[in-house]
CSV table of C-alpha atoms (C1' of nucleotides) in Angstrom, one decimal:
chain,number,residue,atom,x,y,z
A,1,MET,CA,104.9,147.4,94.8
A,2,THR,CA,106.2,144.4,96.8
A,3,PRO,CA,104.0,141.4,96.2
A,4,PRO,CA,102.4,139.7,99.2
A,5,ASP,CA,104.8,136.8,99.1
A,6,ALA,CA,107.9,139.0,98.9
A,7,THR,CA,109.4,137.5,102.0
A,8,LEU,CA,108.8,133.9,100.8
A,9,ARG,CA,110.4,134.8,97.4
A,10,GLY,CA,113.6,135.1,99.3
A,11,PHE,CA,113.6,131.5,100.3
A,12,CYS,CA,115.2,129.0,98.0
A,13,GLY,CA,112.7,126.2,99.0
A,14,TYR,CA,109.7,128.4,98.0
A,15,ALA,CA,111.3,129.3,94.7
A,16,MET,CA,112.0,125.6,94.0
A,17,LYS,CA,108.4,124.7,94.8
A,18,ARG,CA,106.9,127.3,92.5
A,19,ALA,CA,109.3,126.5,89.7
A,20,PHE,CA,108.9,122.8,90.0
A,21,LEU,CA,105.1,122.9,90.1
A,22,GLY,CA,105.0,125.1,87.0
A,23,VAL,CA,107.5,122.8,85.1
A,24,GLN,CA,105.7,119.7,86.2
A,25,ALA,CA,102.3,120.9,85.1
A,26,ASP,CA,103.8,122.0,81.8
A,27,LEU,CA,105.5,118.6,81.4
A,28,ASN,CA,102.3,116.7,82.1
A,29,ARG,CA,100.6,118.7,79.4
A,30,VAL,CA,103.3,117.5,77.0
A,31,LEU,CA,103.0,113.9,78.1
A,32,ALA,CA,99.2,113.7,78.2
A,33,PRO,CA,98.8,113.1,74.5
A,34,LEU,CA,101.1,110.1,74.9
A,35,GLY,CA,99.0,108.7,77.8
A,36,LEU,CA,101.8,109.4,80.3
A,37,ARG,CA,102.5,111.6,83.3
A,38,MET,CA,105.8,112.5,84.9
A,39,MET,CA,105.7,109.5,87.2
A,40,THR,CA,104.7,106.9,84.5
A,41,PHE,CA,107.2,108.5,82.1
A,42,SER,CA,110.0,108.1,84.6
A,43,ALA,CA,109.2,104.5,85.4
A,44,LEU,CA,109.0,103.6,81.7
A,45,VAL,CA,112.3,105.2,81.0
A,46,VAL,CA,114.0,103.3,83.8
A,47,VAL,CA,112.5,100.0,82.7
A,48,THR,CA,113.5,100.6,79.1
A,49,ASP,CA,117.0,101.5,80.2
A,50,CYS,CA,117.3,98.5,82.5
A,51,PRO,CA,115.1,95.7,81.2
A,52,GLY,CA,114.7,93.0,83.7
A,53,LEU,CA,115.1,95.0,86.8
A,54,ARG,CA,112.8,94.2,89.7
A,55,GLN,CA,110.0,96.3,91.2
A,56,ALA,CA,112.0,97.0,94.4
A,57,GLN,CA,114.9,98.2,92.3
A,58,LEU,CA,112.6,100.5,90.3
A,59,ALA,CA,111.0,101.9,93.4
A,60,ASP,CA,114.5,102.5,94.9
A,61,ALA,CA,115.7,104.3,91.7
A,62,LEU,CA,112.7,106.6,91.7
A,63,SER,CA,112.6,107.1,95.4
A,64,VAL,CA,109.1,105.7,95.6
A,65,GLU,CA,107.9,103.5,98.5
A,66,LYS,CA,107.2,99.9,97.3
A,67,PRO,CA,103.5,100.0,98.0
A,68,ASN,CA,103.1,103.0,95.8
A,69,MET,CA,105.0,101.2,93.0
A,70,VAL,CA,102.3,98.5,92.6
A,71,ALA,CA,99.6,100.7,91.0
A,72,LEU,CA,102.2,102.5,88.9
A,73,VAL,CA,103.6,99.2,87.4
A,74,ALA,CA,100.1,97.8,87.0
A,75,GLU,CA,99.1,100.9,85.0
A,76,LEU,CA,102.1,100.6,82.7
A,77,GLU,CA,101.3,96.9,82.3
A,78,LYS,CA,97.6,97.5,81.6
A,79,ALA,CA,98.7,100.0,78.9
A,80,GLY,CA,100.7,97.3,77.3
A,81,LEU,CA,104.0,99.2,77.8
A,82,ILE,CA,105.8,96.7,80.1
A,83,GLU,CA,105.4,93.1,81.3
A,84,ARG,CA,105.9,91.5,84.6
A,85,GLN,CA,107.8,88.2,84.5
A,86,ARG,CA,108.7,85.9,87.3
A,87,ALA,CA,112.4,86.4,88.0
A,88,ALA,CA,114.5,83.3,87.3
A,89,GLY,CA,116.1,82.2,90.6
A,90,ASP,CA,113.7,84.1,92.9
A,91,ARG,CA,110.1,83.3,92.5
A,92,ARG,CA,109.1,86.2,94.7
A,93,ALA,CA,110.4,88.8,92.4
A,94,HIS,CA,109.0,90.4,89.3
A,95,ALA,CA,111.4,91.2,86.4
A,96,LEU,CA,110.1,94.2,84.5
A,97,ILE,CA,110.5,94.1,80.7
A,98,PRO,CA,109.4,96.8,78.2
A,99,THR,CA,107.2,95.6,75.3
A,100,ASP,CA,107.9,96.7,71.8
A,101,ALA,CA,105.1,99.3,72.1
A,102,GLY,CA,106.7,100.4,75.4
A,103,ARG,CA,110.1,100.9,73.8
A,104,ALA,CA,108.5,102.8,70.9
A,105,LEU,CA,106.4,105.1,73.1
A,106,CYS,CA,109.4,105.7,75.4
A,107,ALA,CA,111.5,106.9,72.5
A,108,ARG,CA,108.7,109.3,71.4
A,109,ALA,CA,108.2,110.5,75.0
A,110,ILE,CA,111.9,111.1,75.5
A,111,ALA,CA,112.0,113.2,72.3
A,112,ALA,CA,108.9,115.2,73.5
A,113,VAL,CA,110.5,115.8,76.9
A,114,GLN,CA,113.8,116.8,75.4
A,115,ALA,CA,112.0,119.4,73.3
A,116,HIS,CA,110.1,120.6,76.4
A,117,GLU,CA,113.3,120.9,78.4
A,118,ALA,CA,114.8,123.0,75.6
A,119,ARG,CA,111.9,125.3,75.8
A,120,ILE,CA,111.8,125.8,79.6
A,121,THR,CA,115.6,126.3,79.7
A,122,SER,CA,115.8,128.5,76.6
A,123,GLY,CA,116.4,131.6,78.7
A,124,LEU,CA,119.5,130.1,80.4
A,125,SER,CA,123.0,130.1,79.1
A,126,LYS,CA,124.9,126.8,78.9
A,127,LEU,CA,126.9,127.9,82.0
A,128,GLU,CA,123.8,128.9,83.9
A,129,LEU,CA,122.1,125.6,83.1
A,130,GLN,CA,125.1,123.7,84.2
A,131,THR,CA,125.2,125.7,87.5
A,132,LEU,CA,121.5,125.0,88.0
A,133,MET,CA,121.8,121.3,87.5
A,134,GLN,CA,124.9,121.0,89.8
A,135,ALA,CA,123.1,123.2,92.5
A,136,LEU,CA,120.0,120.9,92.4
A,137,ALA,CA,122.1,117.8,92.7
A,138,LEU,CA,124.0,119.3,95.6
A,139,MET,CA,120.9,120.4,97.4
A,140,GLU,CA,119.3,117.0,97.0
A,141,ARG,CA,122.3,115.4,98.6
A,142,THR,CA,122.5,118.0,101.4
A,143,ALA,CA,118.8,117.6,102.2
A,144,SER,CA,119.0,113.8,102.3
A,145,GLU,CA,121.9,114.1,104.7
A,146,GLU,CA,120.0,116.4,106.9
A,147,THR,CA,117.1,114.1,107.0
A,148,THR,CA,119.3,111.1,107.7
A,149,HIS,CA,121.0,112.8,110.6
A,150,ALA,CA,117.6,113.3,112.2
B,1,MET,CA,128.2,102.0,87.3
B,2,THR,CA,125.4,104.2,85.7
B,3,PRO,CA,122.4,104.3,88.0
B,4,PRO,CA,119.1,103.1,86.7
B,5,ASP,CA,117.8,106.6,86.4
B,6,ALA,CA,120.9,107.9,84.5
B,7,THR,CA,118.7,109.1,81.6
B,8,LEU,CA,116.3,110.8,83.8
B,9,ARG,CA,119.1,112.6,85.7
B,10,GLY,CA,119.8,114.5,82.5
B,11,PHE,CA,116.4,116.1,82.6
B,12,CYS,CA,116.1,119.4,84.5
B,13,GLY,CA,112.5,118.7,85.5
B,14,TYR,CA,113.5,115.4,87.2
B,15,ALA,CA,116.4,117.0,89.0
B,16,MET,CA,114.1,119.8,90.2
B,17,LYS,CA,111.6,117.2,91.5
B,18,ARG,CA,114.2,115.2,93.4
B,19,ALA,CA,115.8,118.3,94.9
B,20,PHE,CA,112.5,119.9,95.8
B,21,LEU,CA,111.0,116.8,97.4
B,22,GLY,CA,114.2,116.4,99.5
B,23,VAL,CA,114.3,120.1,100.5
B,24,GLN,CA,110.5,120.1,101.3
B,25,ALA,CA,110.8,117.0,103.5
B,26,ASP,CA,113.7,118.5,105.3
B,27,LEU,CA,111.9,121.8,105.7
B,28,ASN,CA,108.8,120.1,107.1
B,29,ARG,CA,111.0,118.4,109.7
B,30,VAL,CA,112.3,121.8,110.8
B,31,LEU,CA,108.8,123.3,110.9
B,32,ALA,CA,107.1,120.3,112.6
B,33,PRO,CA,108.2,121.3,116.2
B,34,LEU,CA,106.5,124.6,115.6
B,35,GLY,CA,103.3,122.9,114.5
B,36,LEU,CA,103.7,124.2,110.9
B,37,ARG,CA,104.2,122.7,107.4
B,38,MET,CA,105.5,124.4,104.3
B,39,MET,CA,102.0,125.4,103.3
B,40,THR,CA,100.9,126.7,106.6
B,41,PHE,CA,104.2,128.5,107.1
B,42,SER,CA,103.8,130.2,103.8
B,43,ALA,CA,100.3,131.4,104.5
B,44,LEU,CA,101.3,132.6,108.0
B,45,VAL,CA,104.2,134.6,106.6
B,46,VAL,CA,102.0,136.3,103.9
B,47,VAL,CA,99.2,137.2,106.5
B,48,THR,CA,101.8,138.5,108.9
B,49,ASP,CA,103.4,140.6,106.1
B,50,CYS,CA,100.1,141.8,104.8
B,51,PRO,CA,97.7,142.0,107.7
B,52,GLY,CA,94.1,142.5,106.6
B,53,LEU,CA,94.4,140.9,103.2
B,54,ARG,CA,91.5,138.8,102.0
B,55,GLN,CA,91.4,135.0,101.5
B,56,ALA,CA,91.2,135.3,97.7
B,57,GLN,CA,94.3,137.6,97.7
B,58,LEU,CA,96.2,135.0,99.9
B,59,ALA,CA,95.1,132.2,97.6
B,60,ASP,CA,96.3,134.2,94.6
B,61,ALA,CA,99.6,135.0,96.3
B,62,LEU,CA,100.3,131.4,97.1
B,63,SER,CA,98.9,130.0,93.8
B,64,VAL,CA,96.4,128.0,95.6
B,65,GLU,CA,92.8,127.5,94.4
B,66,LYS,CA,90.3,129.2,96.7
B,67,PRO,CA,88.6,126.0,97.8
B,68,ASN,CA,91.9,124.7,99.0
B,69,MET,CA,92.5,127.8,101.0
B,70,VAL,CA,89.5,127.3,103.3
B,71,ALA,CA,90.9,124.4,105.3
B,72,LEU,CA,94.3,126.0,105.4
B,73,VAL,CA,93.0,129.3,106.9
B,74,ALA,CA,90.7,127.3,109.3
B,75,GLU,CA,93.7,125.4,110.5
B,76,LEU,CA,95.7,128.6,111.2
B,77,GLU,CA,92.7,130.1,112.9
B,78,LYS,CA,92.1,127.0,115.0
B,79,ALA,CA,95.7,127.1,116.1
B,80,GLY,CA,95.2,130.7,117.3
B,81,LEU,CA,97.7,132.1,114.8
B,82,ILE,CA,95.3,134.3,112.7
B,83,GLU,CA,91.8,135.7,112.9
B,84,ARG,CA,89.1,136.0,110.3
B,85,GLN,CA,87.3,139.4,110.5
B,86,ARG,CA,84.5,140.6,108.3
B,87,ALA,CA,86.0,143.2,105.9
B,88,ALA,CA,84.6,146.7,106.3
B,89,GLY,CA,82.8,147.7,103.2
B,90,ASP,CA,82.3,144.2,101.9
B,91,ARG,CA,80.5,141.8,104.1
B,92,ARG,CA,81.3,138.8,101.9
B,93,ALA,CA,85.0,139.1,102.4
B,94,HIS,CA,87.2,137.9,105.3
B,95,ALA,CA,90.1,140.1,106.3
B,96,LEU,CA,92.9,137.9,107.7
B,97,ILE,CA,94.8,139.3,110.7
B,98,PRO,CA,97.7,137.6,112.6
B,99,THR,CA,97.3,137.3,116.3
B,100,ASP,CA,100.1,138.2,118.7
B,101,ALA,CA,100.8,134.4,119.0
B,102,GLY,CA,100.8,134.2,115.2
B,103,ARG,CA,103.3,137.0,114.8
B,104,ALA,CA,105.6,135.5,117.5
B,105,LEU,CA,105.5,132.1,115.9
B,106,CYS,CA,106.0,133.5,112.5
B,107,ALA,CA,109.2,135.3,113.7
B,108,ARG,CA,110.5,132.0,115.2
B,109,ALA,CA,109.6,130.1,112.1
B,110,ILE,CA,111.3,132.5,109.8
B,111,ALA,CA,114.5,132.3,111.8
B,112,ALA,CA,114.3,128.5,111.7
B,113,VAL,CA,113.7,128.5,107.9
B,114,GLN,CA,116.5,130.9,107.4
B,115,ALA,CA,118.9,128.6,109.3
B,116,HIS,CA,117.6,125.7,107.3
B,117,GLU,CA,118.1,127.6,104.0
B,118,ALA,CA,121.7,128.4,105.1
B,119,ARG,CA,122.3,124.7,105.6
B,120,ILE,CA,120.9,123.4,102.4
B,121,THR,CA,122.7,126.1,100.3
B,122,SER,CA,125.9,125.9,102.3
B,123,GLY,CA,127.7,124.1,99.4
B,124,LEU,CA,126.9,126.9,96.9
B,125,SER,CA,128.9,130.1,96.4
B,126,LYS,CA,127.1,133.4,96.5
B,127,LEU,CA,127.2,133.6,92.7
B,128,GLU,CA,125.9,130.0,92.3
B,129,LEU,CA,123.0,130.7,94.7
B,130,GLN,CA,122.2,133.9,92.8
B,131,THR,CA,122.2,132.0,89.5
B,132,LEU,CA,120.1,129.3,91.0
B,133,MET,CA,117.4,131.7,92.2
B,134,GLN,CA,117.3,133.6,88.9
B,135,ALA,CA,117.1,130.4,87.0
B,136,LEU,CA,114.2,129.1,89.1
B,137,ALA,CA,112.3,132.4,88.7
B,138,LEU,CA,112.9,132.3,85.0
B,139,MET,CA,111.7,128.7,84.6
B,140,GLU,CA,108.6,129.5,86.6
B,141,ARG,CA,107.8,132.3,84.3
B,142,THR,CA,108.6,130.3,81.1
B,143,ALA,CA,106.5,127.3,82.3
B,144,SER,CA,103.5,129.5,83.1
B,145,GLU,CA,103.8,131.1,79.6
B,146,GLU,CA,103.8,127.6,78.0
B,147,THR,CA,100.8,126.6,80.0
B,148,THR,CA,98.9,129.8,79.2
B,149,HIS,CA,99.6,129.5,75.4
B,150,ALA,CA,98.0,126.0,75.5
C,1,DT,C1',114.4,85.5,110.0
C,2,DA,C1',114.4,88.5,106.1
C,3,DT,C1',112.7,90.0,101.6
C,4,DT,C1',109.3,90.7,97.4
C,5,DG,C1',105.3,92.1,96.3
C,6,DT,C1',100.8,93.1,97.9
C,7,DT,C1',96.6,95.1,100.4
C,8,DA,C1',94.7,98.4,103.2
C,9,DT,C1',94.8,102.9,104.9
C,10,DA,C1',95.6,107.8,105.6
C,11,DC,C1',97.4,112.4,104.9
C,12,DT,C1',98.7,116.3,101.9
C,13,DC,C1',98.3,118.9,97.9
C,14,DT,C1',95.8,119.9,93.9
C,15,DA,C1',91.6,120.7,90.8
C,16,DT,C1',86.6,121.5,89.4
C,17,DA,C1',81.6,122.2,89.9
C,18,DA,C1',78.1,124.1,92.4
C,19,DC,C1',76.1,126.4,96.3
C,20,DT,C1',75.3,130.9,99.7
C,21,DA,C1',75.4,135.5,100.7
C,22,DT,C1',76.5,139.4,99.4
C,23,DA,C1',77.6,143.1,95.9
D,1,DT,C1',75.3,139.4,86.8
D,2,DA,C1',79.4,139.0,89.2
D,3,DT,C1',82.4,138.1,93.3
D,4,DA,C1',84.0,136.0,98.2
D,5,DG,C1',83.9,132.2,100.6
D,6,DT,C1',82.2,127.7,101.1
D,7,DT,C1',81.0,122.6,100.4
D,8,DA,C1',81.6,118.4,98.1
D,9,DT,C1',84.3,115.6,95.5
D,10,DA,C1',88.0,113.6,93.0
D,11,DG,C1',92.7,112.7,91.5
D,12,DA,C1',97.6,112.4,92.3
D,13,DG,C1',101.7,111.6,95.3
D,14,DT,C1',103.4,110.1,99.5
D,15,DA,C1',103.8,107.3,103.9
D,16,DT,C1',103.3,103.2,107.3
D,17,DA,C1',101.7,98.7,109.1
D,18,DA,C1',100.7,94.2,108.1
D,19,DC,C1',100.1,90.1,105.2
D,20,DA,C1',101.3,85.9,101.9
D,21,DA,C1',104.7,83.6,99.4
D,22,DT,C1',109.3,82.7,99.1
D,23,DA,C1',114.1,82.9,100.3
DNA sequence: TATTGTTATACTCTATAACTATA
DNA sequence: TATAGTTATAGAGTATAACAATA
């Protein structure tokens, strides 16, 4: 009758984990043919939206620590999707620029992800989806406040 | 104006990731004083709810691969929270039993997690919370179907 | 002094193949 | 032959300290 994790199922954090891991695994399957993962896709989208932004800004936007950004950017650069240029006015910084190939792949990847999103949310009404997105944004803010107050 | 990840913010998968990582980090802060993490807490709750269940059943309940269950169970056993007993009738299997200390800690941890859940969902109405939980469960099912059909 | 990017390092979670001892 | 638990291993993501070059 009741599954072994019945108690856990009552916890929102546990439900979020199970749902996210499933969605992420599914999303990575969608992105794999394009040579991308969730992390590299996210970075490519931000660089394409904000050409010229610096590595520290990208790390901040994605909530990734700077040291972990290095390999990620190097991977995208090696794949020919973005370029690192010395920022004018600050020779320490790298300005990140999407290549033509990066922009093209980004457009294809966004289309694939949008189709994937439509599939995984197909069982939700417009109102339910809106409530879900608002709830997730609110919980993200609340959790970060809790952590900050620690 | 628009943040660098504005495009990503429109994706449900990205919103789920950010919310989950925030909630998980916050939850781990709550559990740390009890010597637990989200994974060890989850395992302890299941063993306490279903004393005598086997390692493979625990792994299945938590969607963890069996090899990854070994260290987790060993950690709980070393902490004196559960015991491994040879299952009667199948000398290959381990029956997992909570100790008195395990049951006591589990009760305290559940209370702490419930208080934590109340905090992070405090901005949501009862109906919004219900919609959120249903949406997460539905997306988990949908994602697993997608993956299975691959 | 402070910041950008970097190296080195470590921990957690996850995933697969292969072994052992039982069945 | 199949299963329960194990070992070994590897890939991601995440986290902190410390360094060189530059500001």
